[in-house]
Coordinates of C-alpha atoms in Angstrom, one line a residue:
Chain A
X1 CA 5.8 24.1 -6.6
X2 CA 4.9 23.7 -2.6
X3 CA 1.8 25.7 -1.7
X4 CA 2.8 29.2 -0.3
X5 CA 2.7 28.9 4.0
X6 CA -1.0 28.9 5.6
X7 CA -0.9 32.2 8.0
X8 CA -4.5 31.5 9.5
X9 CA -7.3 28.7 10.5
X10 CA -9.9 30.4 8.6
X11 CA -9.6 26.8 6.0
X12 CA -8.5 24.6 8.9
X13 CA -10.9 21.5 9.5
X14 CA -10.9 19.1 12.4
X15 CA -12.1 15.5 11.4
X16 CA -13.6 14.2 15.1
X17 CA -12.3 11.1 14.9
X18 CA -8.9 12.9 15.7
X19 CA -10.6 13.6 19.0
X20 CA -13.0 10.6 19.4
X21 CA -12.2 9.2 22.4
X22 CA -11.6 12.2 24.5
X23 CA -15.1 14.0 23.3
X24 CA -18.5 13.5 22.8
X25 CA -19.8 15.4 19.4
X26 CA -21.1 18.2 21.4
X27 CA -18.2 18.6 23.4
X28 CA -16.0 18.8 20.0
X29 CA -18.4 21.3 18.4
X30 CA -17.9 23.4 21.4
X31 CA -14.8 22.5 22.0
X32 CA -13.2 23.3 18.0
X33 CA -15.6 26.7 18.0
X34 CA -13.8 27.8 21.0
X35 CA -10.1 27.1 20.1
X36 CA -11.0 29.5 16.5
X37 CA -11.6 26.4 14.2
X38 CA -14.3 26.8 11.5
X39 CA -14.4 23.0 10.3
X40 CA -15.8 19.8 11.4
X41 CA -15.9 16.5 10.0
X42 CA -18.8 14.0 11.5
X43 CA -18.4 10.7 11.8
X44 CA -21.6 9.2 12.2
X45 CA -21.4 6.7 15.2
X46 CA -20.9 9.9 16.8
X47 CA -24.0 11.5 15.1
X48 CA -26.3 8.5 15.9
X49 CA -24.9 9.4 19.6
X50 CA -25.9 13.0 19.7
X51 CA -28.7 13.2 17.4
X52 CA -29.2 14.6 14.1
X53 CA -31.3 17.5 14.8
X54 CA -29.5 18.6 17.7
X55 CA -25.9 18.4 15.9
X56 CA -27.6 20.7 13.3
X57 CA -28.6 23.0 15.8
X58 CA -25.3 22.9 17.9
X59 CA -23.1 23.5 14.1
X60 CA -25.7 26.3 13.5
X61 CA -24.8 28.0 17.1
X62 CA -21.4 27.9 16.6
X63 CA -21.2 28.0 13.0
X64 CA -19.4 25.5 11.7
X65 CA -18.8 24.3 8.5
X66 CA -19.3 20.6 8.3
X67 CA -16.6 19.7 5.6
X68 CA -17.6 16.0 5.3
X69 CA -20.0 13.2 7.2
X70 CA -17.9 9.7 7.4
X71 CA -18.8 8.0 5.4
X72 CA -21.0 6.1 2.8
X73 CA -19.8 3.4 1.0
X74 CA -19.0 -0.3 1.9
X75 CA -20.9 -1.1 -1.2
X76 CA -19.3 -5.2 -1.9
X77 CA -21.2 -7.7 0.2
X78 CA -22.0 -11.3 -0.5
X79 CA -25.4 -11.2 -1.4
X80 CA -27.7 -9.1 -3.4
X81 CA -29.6 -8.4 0.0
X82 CA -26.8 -7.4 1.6
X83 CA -25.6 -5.0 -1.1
X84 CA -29.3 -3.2 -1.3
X85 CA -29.1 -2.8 2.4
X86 CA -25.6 -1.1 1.8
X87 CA -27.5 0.7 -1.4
X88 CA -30.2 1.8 1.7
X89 CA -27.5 3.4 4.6
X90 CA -26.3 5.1 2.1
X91 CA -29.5 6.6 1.6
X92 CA -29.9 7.6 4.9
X93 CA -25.8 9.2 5.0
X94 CA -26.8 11.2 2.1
X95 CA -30.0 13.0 4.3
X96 CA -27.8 13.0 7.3
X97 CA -25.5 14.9 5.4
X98 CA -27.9 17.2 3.7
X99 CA -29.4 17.6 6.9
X100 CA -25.9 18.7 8.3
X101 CA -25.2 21.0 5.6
X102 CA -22.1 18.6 5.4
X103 CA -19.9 20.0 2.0
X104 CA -19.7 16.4 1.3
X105 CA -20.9 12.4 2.1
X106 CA -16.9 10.6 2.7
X107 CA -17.5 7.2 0.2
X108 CA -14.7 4.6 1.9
X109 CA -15.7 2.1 -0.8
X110 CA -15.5 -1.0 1.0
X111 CA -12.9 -4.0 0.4
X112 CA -13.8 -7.7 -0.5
X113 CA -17.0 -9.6 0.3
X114 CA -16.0 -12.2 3.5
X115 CA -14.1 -15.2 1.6
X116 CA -13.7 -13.6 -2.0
X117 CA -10.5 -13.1 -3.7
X118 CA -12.3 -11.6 -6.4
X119 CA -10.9 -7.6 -6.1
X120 CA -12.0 -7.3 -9.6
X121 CA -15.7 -8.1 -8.6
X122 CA -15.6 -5.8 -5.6
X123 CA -14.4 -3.5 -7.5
X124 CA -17.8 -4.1 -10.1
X125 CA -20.0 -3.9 -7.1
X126 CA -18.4 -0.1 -5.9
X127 CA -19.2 0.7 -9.6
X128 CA -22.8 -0.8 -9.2
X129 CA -23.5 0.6 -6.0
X130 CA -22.5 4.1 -7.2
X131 CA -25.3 3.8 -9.7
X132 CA -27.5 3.3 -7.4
X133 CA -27.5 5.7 -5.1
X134 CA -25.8 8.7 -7.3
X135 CA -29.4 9.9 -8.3
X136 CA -30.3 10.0 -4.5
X137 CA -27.3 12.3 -4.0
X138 CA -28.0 14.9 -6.9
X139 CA -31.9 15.2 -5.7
X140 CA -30.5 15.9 -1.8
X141 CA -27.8 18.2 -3.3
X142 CA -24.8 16.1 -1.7
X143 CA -21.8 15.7 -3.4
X144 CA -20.4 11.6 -3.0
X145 CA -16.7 12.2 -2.1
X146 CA -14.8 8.9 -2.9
X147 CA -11.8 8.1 -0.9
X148 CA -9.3 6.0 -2.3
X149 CA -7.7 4.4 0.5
X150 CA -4.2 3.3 1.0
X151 CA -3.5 0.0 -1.5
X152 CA -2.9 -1.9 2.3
X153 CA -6.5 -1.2 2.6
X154 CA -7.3 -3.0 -0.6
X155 CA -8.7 -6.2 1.2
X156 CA -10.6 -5.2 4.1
X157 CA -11.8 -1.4 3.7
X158 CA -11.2 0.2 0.1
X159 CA -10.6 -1.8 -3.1
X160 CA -10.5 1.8 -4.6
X161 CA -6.7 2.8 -4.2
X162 CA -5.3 5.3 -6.2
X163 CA -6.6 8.8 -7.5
X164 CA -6.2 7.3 -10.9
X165 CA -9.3 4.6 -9.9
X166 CA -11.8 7.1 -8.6
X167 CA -10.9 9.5 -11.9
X168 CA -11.8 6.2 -13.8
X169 CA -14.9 6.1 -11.4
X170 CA -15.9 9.6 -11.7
X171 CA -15.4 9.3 -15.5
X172 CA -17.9 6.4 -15.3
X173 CA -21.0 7.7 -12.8
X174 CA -20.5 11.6 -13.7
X175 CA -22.1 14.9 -12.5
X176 CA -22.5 14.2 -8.3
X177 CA -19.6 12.3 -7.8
X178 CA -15.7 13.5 -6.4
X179 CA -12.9 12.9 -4.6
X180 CA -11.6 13.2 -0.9
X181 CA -7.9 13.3 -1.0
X182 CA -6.1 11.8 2.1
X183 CA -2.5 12.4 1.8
X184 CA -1.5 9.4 4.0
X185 CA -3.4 7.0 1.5
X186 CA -1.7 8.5 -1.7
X187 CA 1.4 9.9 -0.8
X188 CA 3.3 7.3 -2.4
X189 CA 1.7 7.5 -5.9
X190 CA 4.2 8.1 -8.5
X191 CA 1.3 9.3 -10.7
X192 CA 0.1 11.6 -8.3
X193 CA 0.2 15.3 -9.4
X194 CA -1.2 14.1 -12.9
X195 CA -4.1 12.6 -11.3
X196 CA -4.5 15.3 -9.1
X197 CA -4.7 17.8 -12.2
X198 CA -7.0 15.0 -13.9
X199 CA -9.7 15.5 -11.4
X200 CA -9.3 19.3 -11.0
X201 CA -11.4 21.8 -9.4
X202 CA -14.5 20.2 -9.7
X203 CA -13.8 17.0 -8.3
X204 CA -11.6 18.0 -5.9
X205 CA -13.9 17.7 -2.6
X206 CA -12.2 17.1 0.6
X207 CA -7.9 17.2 1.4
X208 CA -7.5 15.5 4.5
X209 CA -3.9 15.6 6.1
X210 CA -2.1 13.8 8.6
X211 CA 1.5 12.0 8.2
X212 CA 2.7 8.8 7.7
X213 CA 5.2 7.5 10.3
X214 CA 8.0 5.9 9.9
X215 CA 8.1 3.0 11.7
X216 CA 4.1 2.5 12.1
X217 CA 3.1 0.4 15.0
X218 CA -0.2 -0.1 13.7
X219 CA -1.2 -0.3 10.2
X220 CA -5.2 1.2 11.3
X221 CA -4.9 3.5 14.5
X222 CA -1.4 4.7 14.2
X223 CA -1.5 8.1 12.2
X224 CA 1.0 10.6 12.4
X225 CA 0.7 14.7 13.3
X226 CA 1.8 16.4 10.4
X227 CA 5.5 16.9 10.5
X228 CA 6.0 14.0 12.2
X229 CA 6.6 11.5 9.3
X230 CA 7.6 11.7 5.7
X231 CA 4.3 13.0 3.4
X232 CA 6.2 16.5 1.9
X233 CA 2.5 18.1 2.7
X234 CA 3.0 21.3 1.0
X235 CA 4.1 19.5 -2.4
X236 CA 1.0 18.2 -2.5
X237 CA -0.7 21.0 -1.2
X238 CA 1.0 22.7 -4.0
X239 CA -0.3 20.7 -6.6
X240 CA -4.0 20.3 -4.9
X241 CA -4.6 24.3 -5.1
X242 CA -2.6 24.5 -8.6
X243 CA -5.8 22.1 -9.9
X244 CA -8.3 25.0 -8.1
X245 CA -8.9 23.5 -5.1
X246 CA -9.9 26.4 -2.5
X247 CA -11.6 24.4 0.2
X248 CA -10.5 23.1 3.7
X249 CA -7.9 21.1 5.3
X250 CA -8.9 18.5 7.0
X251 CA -6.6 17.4 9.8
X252 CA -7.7 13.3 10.5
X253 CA -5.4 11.5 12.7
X254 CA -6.4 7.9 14.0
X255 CA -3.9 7.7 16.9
X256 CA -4.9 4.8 19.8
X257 CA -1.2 5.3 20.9
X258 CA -0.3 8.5 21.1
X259 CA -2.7 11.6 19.9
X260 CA -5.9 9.6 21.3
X261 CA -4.3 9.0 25.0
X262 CA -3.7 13.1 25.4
X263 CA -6.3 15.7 26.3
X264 CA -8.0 16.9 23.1
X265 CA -7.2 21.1 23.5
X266 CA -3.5 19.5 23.7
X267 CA -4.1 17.6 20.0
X268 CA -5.7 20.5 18.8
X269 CA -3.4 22.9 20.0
X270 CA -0.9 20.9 18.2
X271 CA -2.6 20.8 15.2
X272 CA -3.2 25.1 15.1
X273 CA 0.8 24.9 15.4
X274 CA 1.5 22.8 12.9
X275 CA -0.8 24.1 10.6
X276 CA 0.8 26.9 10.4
X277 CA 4.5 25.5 10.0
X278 CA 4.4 22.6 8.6
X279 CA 1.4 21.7 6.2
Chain B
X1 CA -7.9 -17.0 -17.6
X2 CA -6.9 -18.5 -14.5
X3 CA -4.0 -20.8 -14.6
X4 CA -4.3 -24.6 -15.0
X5 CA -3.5 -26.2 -12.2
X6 CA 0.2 -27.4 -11.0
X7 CA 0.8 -30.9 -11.1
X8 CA 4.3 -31.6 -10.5
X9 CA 7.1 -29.6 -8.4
X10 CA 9.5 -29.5 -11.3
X11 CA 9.2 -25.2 -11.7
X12 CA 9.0 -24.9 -7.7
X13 CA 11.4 -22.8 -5.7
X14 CA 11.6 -22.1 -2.4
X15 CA 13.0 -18.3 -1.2
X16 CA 15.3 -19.3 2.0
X17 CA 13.7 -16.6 4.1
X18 CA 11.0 -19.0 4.7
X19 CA 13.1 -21.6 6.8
X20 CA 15.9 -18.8 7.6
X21 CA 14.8 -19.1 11.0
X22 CA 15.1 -22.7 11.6
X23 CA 18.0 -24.3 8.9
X24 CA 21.4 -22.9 8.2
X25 CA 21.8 -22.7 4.3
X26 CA 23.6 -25.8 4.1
X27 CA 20.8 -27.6 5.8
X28 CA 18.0 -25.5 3.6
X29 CA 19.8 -26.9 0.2
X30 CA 20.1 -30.6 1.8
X31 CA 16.7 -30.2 3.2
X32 CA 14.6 -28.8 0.2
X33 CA 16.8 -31.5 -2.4
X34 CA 15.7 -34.2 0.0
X35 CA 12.4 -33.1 -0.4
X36 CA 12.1 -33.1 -4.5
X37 CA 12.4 -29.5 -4.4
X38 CA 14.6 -28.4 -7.0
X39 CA 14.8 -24.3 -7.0
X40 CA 16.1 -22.2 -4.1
X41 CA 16.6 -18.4 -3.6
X42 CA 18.9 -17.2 -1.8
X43 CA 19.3 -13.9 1.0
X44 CA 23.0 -12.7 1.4
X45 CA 23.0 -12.7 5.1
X46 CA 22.7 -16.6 5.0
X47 CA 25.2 -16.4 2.2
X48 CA 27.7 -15.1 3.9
X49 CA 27.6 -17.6 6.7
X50 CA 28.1 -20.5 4.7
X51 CA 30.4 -19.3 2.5
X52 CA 30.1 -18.3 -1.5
X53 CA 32.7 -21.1 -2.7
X54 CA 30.9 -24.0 0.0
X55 CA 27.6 -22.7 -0.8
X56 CA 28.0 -23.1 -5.0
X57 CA 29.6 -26.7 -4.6
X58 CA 26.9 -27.7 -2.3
X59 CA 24.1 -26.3 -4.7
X60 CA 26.1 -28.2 -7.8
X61 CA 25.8 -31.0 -5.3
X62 CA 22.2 -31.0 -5.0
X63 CA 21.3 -29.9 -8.4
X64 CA 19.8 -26.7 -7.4
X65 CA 18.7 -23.7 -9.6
X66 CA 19.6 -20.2 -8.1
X67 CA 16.3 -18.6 -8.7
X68 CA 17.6 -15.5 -7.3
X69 CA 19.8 -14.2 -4.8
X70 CA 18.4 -11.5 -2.8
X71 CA 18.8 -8.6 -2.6
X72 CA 20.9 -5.8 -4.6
X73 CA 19.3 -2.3 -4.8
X74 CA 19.1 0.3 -1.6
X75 CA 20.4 2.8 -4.1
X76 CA 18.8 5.5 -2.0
X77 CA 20.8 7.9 0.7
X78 CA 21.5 10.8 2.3
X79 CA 25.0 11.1 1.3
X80 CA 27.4 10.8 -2.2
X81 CA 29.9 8.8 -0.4
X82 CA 26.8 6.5 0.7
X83 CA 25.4 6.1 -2.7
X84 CA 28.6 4.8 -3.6
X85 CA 29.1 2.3 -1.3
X86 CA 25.5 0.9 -2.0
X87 CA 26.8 1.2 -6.0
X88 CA 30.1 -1.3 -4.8
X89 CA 28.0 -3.6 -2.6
X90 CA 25.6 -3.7 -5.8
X91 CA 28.7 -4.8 -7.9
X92 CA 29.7 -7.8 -5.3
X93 CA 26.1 -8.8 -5.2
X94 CA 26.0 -9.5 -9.1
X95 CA 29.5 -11.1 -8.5
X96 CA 28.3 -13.6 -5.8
X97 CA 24.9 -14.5 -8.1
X98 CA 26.9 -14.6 -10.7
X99 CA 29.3 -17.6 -9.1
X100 CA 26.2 -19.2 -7.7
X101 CA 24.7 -19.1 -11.3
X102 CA 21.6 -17.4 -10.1
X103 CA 18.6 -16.6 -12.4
X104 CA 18.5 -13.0 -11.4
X105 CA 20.3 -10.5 -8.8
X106 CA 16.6 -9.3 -7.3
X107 CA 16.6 -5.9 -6.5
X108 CA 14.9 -4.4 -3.6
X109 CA 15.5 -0.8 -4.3
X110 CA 15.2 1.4 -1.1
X111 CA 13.4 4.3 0.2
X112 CA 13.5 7.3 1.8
X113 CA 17.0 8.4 2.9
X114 CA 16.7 9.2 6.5
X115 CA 15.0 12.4 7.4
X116 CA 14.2 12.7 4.2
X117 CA 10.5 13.3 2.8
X118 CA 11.6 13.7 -1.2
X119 CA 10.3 10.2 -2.5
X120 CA 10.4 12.2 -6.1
X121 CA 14.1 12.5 -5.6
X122 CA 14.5 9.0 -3.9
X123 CA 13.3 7.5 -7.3
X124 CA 15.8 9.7 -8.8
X125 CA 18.6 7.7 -7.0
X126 CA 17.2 4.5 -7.6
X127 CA 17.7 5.7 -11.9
X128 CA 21.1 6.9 -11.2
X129 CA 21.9 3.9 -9.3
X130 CA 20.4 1.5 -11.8
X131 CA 23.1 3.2 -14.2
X132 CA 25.6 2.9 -12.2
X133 CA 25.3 -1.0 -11.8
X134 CA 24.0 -2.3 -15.6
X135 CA 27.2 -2.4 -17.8
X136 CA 28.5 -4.7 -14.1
X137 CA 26.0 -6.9 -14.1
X138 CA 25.6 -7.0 -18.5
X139 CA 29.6 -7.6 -18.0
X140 CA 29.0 -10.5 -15.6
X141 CA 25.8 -11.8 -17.7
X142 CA 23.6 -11.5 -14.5
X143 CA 19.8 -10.1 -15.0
X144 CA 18.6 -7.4 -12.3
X145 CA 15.4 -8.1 -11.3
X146 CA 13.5 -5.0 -9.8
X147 CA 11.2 -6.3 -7.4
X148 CA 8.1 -3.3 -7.1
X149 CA 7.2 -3.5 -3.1
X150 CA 3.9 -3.0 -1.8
X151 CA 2.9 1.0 -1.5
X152 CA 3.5 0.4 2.1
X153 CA 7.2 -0.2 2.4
X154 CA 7.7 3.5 0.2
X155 CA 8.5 5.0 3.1
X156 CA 11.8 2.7 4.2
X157 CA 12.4 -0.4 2.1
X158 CA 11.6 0.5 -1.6
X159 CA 10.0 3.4 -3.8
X160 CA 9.3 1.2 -6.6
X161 CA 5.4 0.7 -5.9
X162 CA 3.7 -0.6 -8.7
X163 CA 4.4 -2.9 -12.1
X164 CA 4.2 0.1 -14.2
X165 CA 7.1 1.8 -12.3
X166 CA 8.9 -0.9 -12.9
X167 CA 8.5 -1.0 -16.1
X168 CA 9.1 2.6 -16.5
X169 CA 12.6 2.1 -15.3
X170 CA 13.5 -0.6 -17.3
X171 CA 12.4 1.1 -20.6
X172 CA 15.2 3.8 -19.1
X173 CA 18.1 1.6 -18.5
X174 CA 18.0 -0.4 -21.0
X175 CA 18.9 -4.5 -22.0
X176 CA 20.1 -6.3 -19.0
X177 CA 17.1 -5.5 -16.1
X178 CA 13.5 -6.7 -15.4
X179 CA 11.2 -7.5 -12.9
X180 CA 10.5 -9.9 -9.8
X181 CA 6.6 -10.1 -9.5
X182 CA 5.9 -11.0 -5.9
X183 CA 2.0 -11.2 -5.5
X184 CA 1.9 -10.1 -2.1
X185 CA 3.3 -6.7 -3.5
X186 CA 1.0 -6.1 -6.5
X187 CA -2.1 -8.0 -6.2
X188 CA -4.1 -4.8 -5.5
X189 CA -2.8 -2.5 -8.6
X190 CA -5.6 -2.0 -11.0
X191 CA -3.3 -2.3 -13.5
X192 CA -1.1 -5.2 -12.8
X193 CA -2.7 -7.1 -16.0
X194 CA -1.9 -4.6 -18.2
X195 CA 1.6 -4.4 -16.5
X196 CA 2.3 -8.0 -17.3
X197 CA 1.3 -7.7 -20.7
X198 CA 3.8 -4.8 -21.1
X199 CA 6.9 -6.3 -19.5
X200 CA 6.7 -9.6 -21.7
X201 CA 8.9 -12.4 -21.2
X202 CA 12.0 -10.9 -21.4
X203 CA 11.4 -8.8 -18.5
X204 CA 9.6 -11.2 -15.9
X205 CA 12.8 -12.8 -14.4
X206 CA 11.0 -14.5 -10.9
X207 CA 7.6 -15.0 -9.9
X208 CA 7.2 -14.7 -5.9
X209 CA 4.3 -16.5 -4.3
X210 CA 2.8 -16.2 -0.8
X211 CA -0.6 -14.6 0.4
X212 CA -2.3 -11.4 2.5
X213 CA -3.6 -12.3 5.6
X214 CA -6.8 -10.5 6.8
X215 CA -6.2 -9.3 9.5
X216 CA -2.4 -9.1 9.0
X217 CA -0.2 -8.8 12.5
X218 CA 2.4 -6.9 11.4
X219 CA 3.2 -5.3 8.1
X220 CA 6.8 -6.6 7.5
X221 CA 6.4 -10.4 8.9
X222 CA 2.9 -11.5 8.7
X223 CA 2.8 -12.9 5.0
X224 CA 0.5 -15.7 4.8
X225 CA 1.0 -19.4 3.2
X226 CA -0.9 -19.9 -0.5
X227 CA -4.4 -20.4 0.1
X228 CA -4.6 -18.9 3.8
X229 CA -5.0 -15.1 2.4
X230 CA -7.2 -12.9 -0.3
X231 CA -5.1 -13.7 -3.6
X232 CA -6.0 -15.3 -6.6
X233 CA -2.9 -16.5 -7.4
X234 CA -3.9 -18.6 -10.2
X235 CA -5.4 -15.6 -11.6
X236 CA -2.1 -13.8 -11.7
X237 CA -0.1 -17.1 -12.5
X238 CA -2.2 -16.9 -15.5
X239 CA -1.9 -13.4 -16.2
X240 CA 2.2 -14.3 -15.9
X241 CA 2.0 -17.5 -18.2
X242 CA 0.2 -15.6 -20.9
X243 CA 2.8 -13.0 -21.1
X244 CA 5.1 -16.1 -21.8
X245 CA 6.6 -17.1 -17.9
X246 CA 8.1 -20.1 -18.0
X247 CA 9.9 -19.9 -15.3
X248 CA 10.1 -20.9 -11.4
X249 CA 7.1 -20.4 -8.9
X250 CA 9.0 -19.0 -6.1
X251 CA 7.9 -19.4 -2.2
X252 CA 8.3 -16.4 0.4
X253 CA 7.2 -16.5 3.7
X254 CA 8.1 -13.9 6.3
X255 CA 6.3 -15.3 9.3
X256 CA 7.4 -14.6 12.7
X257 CA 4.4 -14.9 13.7
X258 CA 3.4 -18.5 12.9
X259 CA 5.6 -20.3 9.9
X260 CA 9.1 -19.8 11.4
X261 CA 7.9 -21.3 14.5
X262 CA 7.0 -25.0 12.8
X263 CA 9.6 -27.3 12.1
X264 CA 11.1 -26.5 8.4
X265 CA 9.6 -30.0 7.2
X266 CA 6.1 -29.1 7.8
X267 CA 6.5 -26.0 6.6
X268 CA 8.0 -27.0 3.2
X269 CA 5.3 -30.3 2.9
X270 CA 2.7 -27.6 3.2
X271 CA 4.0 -25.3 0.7
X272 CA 4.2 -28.6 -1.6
X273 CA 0.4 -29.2 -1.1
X274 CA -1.0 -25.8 -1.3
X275 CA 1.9 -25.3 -4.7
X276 CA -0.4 -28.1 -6.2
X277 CA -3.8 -26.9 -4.7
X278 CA -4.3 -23.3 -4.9
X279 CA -1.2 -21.9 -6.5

């Protein structure tokens, strides 16, 4: 059932925060273009740094495919003025995106308000918030990608933690509204490859791939390059393009003690190699 | 739904991992007696320094229930030779509990073997194991107690994630094994209610208590005292006591960070005051 070996980049995607400390935006637009890879991934402190209009024009040059902005979401908050002001930026993520051409808007949900243990509230609120800003998304044509995040996540960035949860939350908000697979955060899932077929082609919005190590100094900024942990990639590679999915792969590696400290044509060069071998 | 609160210590237990660094197990069943504790769970290490035949007489001594001794399972490996020698240390760990007169042999079930990335055929071992052990510990009248650890552990200590794998497992082997709820594992899973409600009383064999820290140091021994973290434990004591629990409240701490560094006397009077305030 593992997906048959990738021979070119032509679906290879680069998310920039693989590469965010070594390069400004620019420098990875330029930099990706040059090194023969057709995806980008945006996240948007370093939009707000380059400039929305001049990104657009820089992907445009060098045409890229934007393959997601990161991210929308965040949507549980204390108060009901500090969920509308959630409700708001995620507005304004939804034109940046639209503005970027971006295939998607990443949704990281967003974990408990400060002092609440109440995950089943936060998880009302994510609901709530979707509402709210799902119309806003079909009018700008952007497709909301919701991430479930790894269930060590749950409390401080994603109360949304299994493919099984953002089917239920697709189920419930409808037309305009997906999934971006991670492989790192669901790996583990023993319902997995029947959630997978559950959301199918038209769900399916991002895969994003990286590896889980084994140990993990870090449980935030200590990724793995694929191959060097223990996420079978092609299995669920396998089982992604069995439910239709055709789009990119999305190579997003948070790495403050290894990948991040190296030149960034090194980590990509990397990536192109193990692209081809083992993902 | 939420549990009434505790008012007496009659149903508490303490898991010796919380004072393994500072008390041998003689002094942890002297200590916690002394204190009007009156359930203890036990790790093997510590077991085998004191002794099995010293250890039972003091426990008689004392009056102290054997909530569980810990920890059977690690069914998982590379080789057939190795699977069988975690199948033989499986059947002296339902021996030992059995002559301490434990509640339950908890099980913490393993992971990967090394260099392995097949978690489907890891969870394969773990049902052949689970075979290979019952009719021992059915012989011996000694429950198994799977314990599901959190998703994050899949990799290297256990790949049993969720309530509902557990279950799965003991619908597949049969009279003879249940579960060990430990909050700090499960308090994410969407499902855990439902998961409760399914495994009844005559699967829930222990009840582990402890809390997630936000931030958390370190993601084997950082877990939090009740109170100091993001779960509602009343809310899943409830869950528990509506499925019919009746059984111990069990206290785990891994803290090398902050509990293991405070004399075991504190440590235990605060566990007593946060048992009758937030648990």
């Amino acid at each position: 059932m593992s997906a048959r070996p990738l021979t070119d980049f032509r679906r290879l995607s680069i998310n920039d925060a693989t590469t965010k400390v070594q390069w400004t935006l620019e420098e990875e637009i330029r930099g990706y273009a040059e090194l023969g890879i057709p995806g980008i991934s945006i996240w948007r402190d370093k939009l707000a740094e380059c400039g929305v209009a001049k990104a657009a024009a820089l992907l445009r040059e060098h045409r890229m495919t934007v393959t997601g902005l990161c991210r929308g979401g965040m949507f549980p908050a204390a108060t009901a003025a500090q969920r509308q002001a959630a409700i708001e930026d995620n507005w304004r993520a939804i034109d940046d995106a639209a503005a970027l051409e971006a295939q998607c808007l990443v949704l990281v949900v967003g974990g408990l308000p400060p002092g609440s243990r109440d995950i089943i509230g936060a998880r009302q609120m994510v609901l709530d918030g979707l509402h709210a800003i799902v119309e806003h998304a079909r009018q700008a044509g952007m497709p909301l990608a919701i991430e479930p995040l790894h269930p060590m996540y749950a409390a401080d960035r994603a109360c949304v933690n299994s493919m099984a949860q953002a089917n239920d939350l697709c189920d419930a908000v409808g037309q305009g509204v997906g999934i971006a697979l991670d492989v790192f955060h669901v790996w583990w899932d023993p319902m997995l490859e029947a959630e997978i077929r559950r959301a199918g082609k038209s769900r399916l919005l991002a895969f994003h791939i990286c590896d889980w190590l084994v140990p993990m100094q870090d449980m935030l900024l200590d990724r793995g390059m694929m191959g060097d942990g223990v996420i079978d990639i092609p299995l669920i590679r396998g089982w992604v393009e069995y439910a239709g999915y055709a789009g990119f792969h999305e190579v997003e590696i948070f790495s403050a003690h290894h990948w991040w400290k190296k030149p960034a044509p090194e980590v990509l060069e990397v990536c192109k190699a193990r692209y081809l071998s083992v993902v």
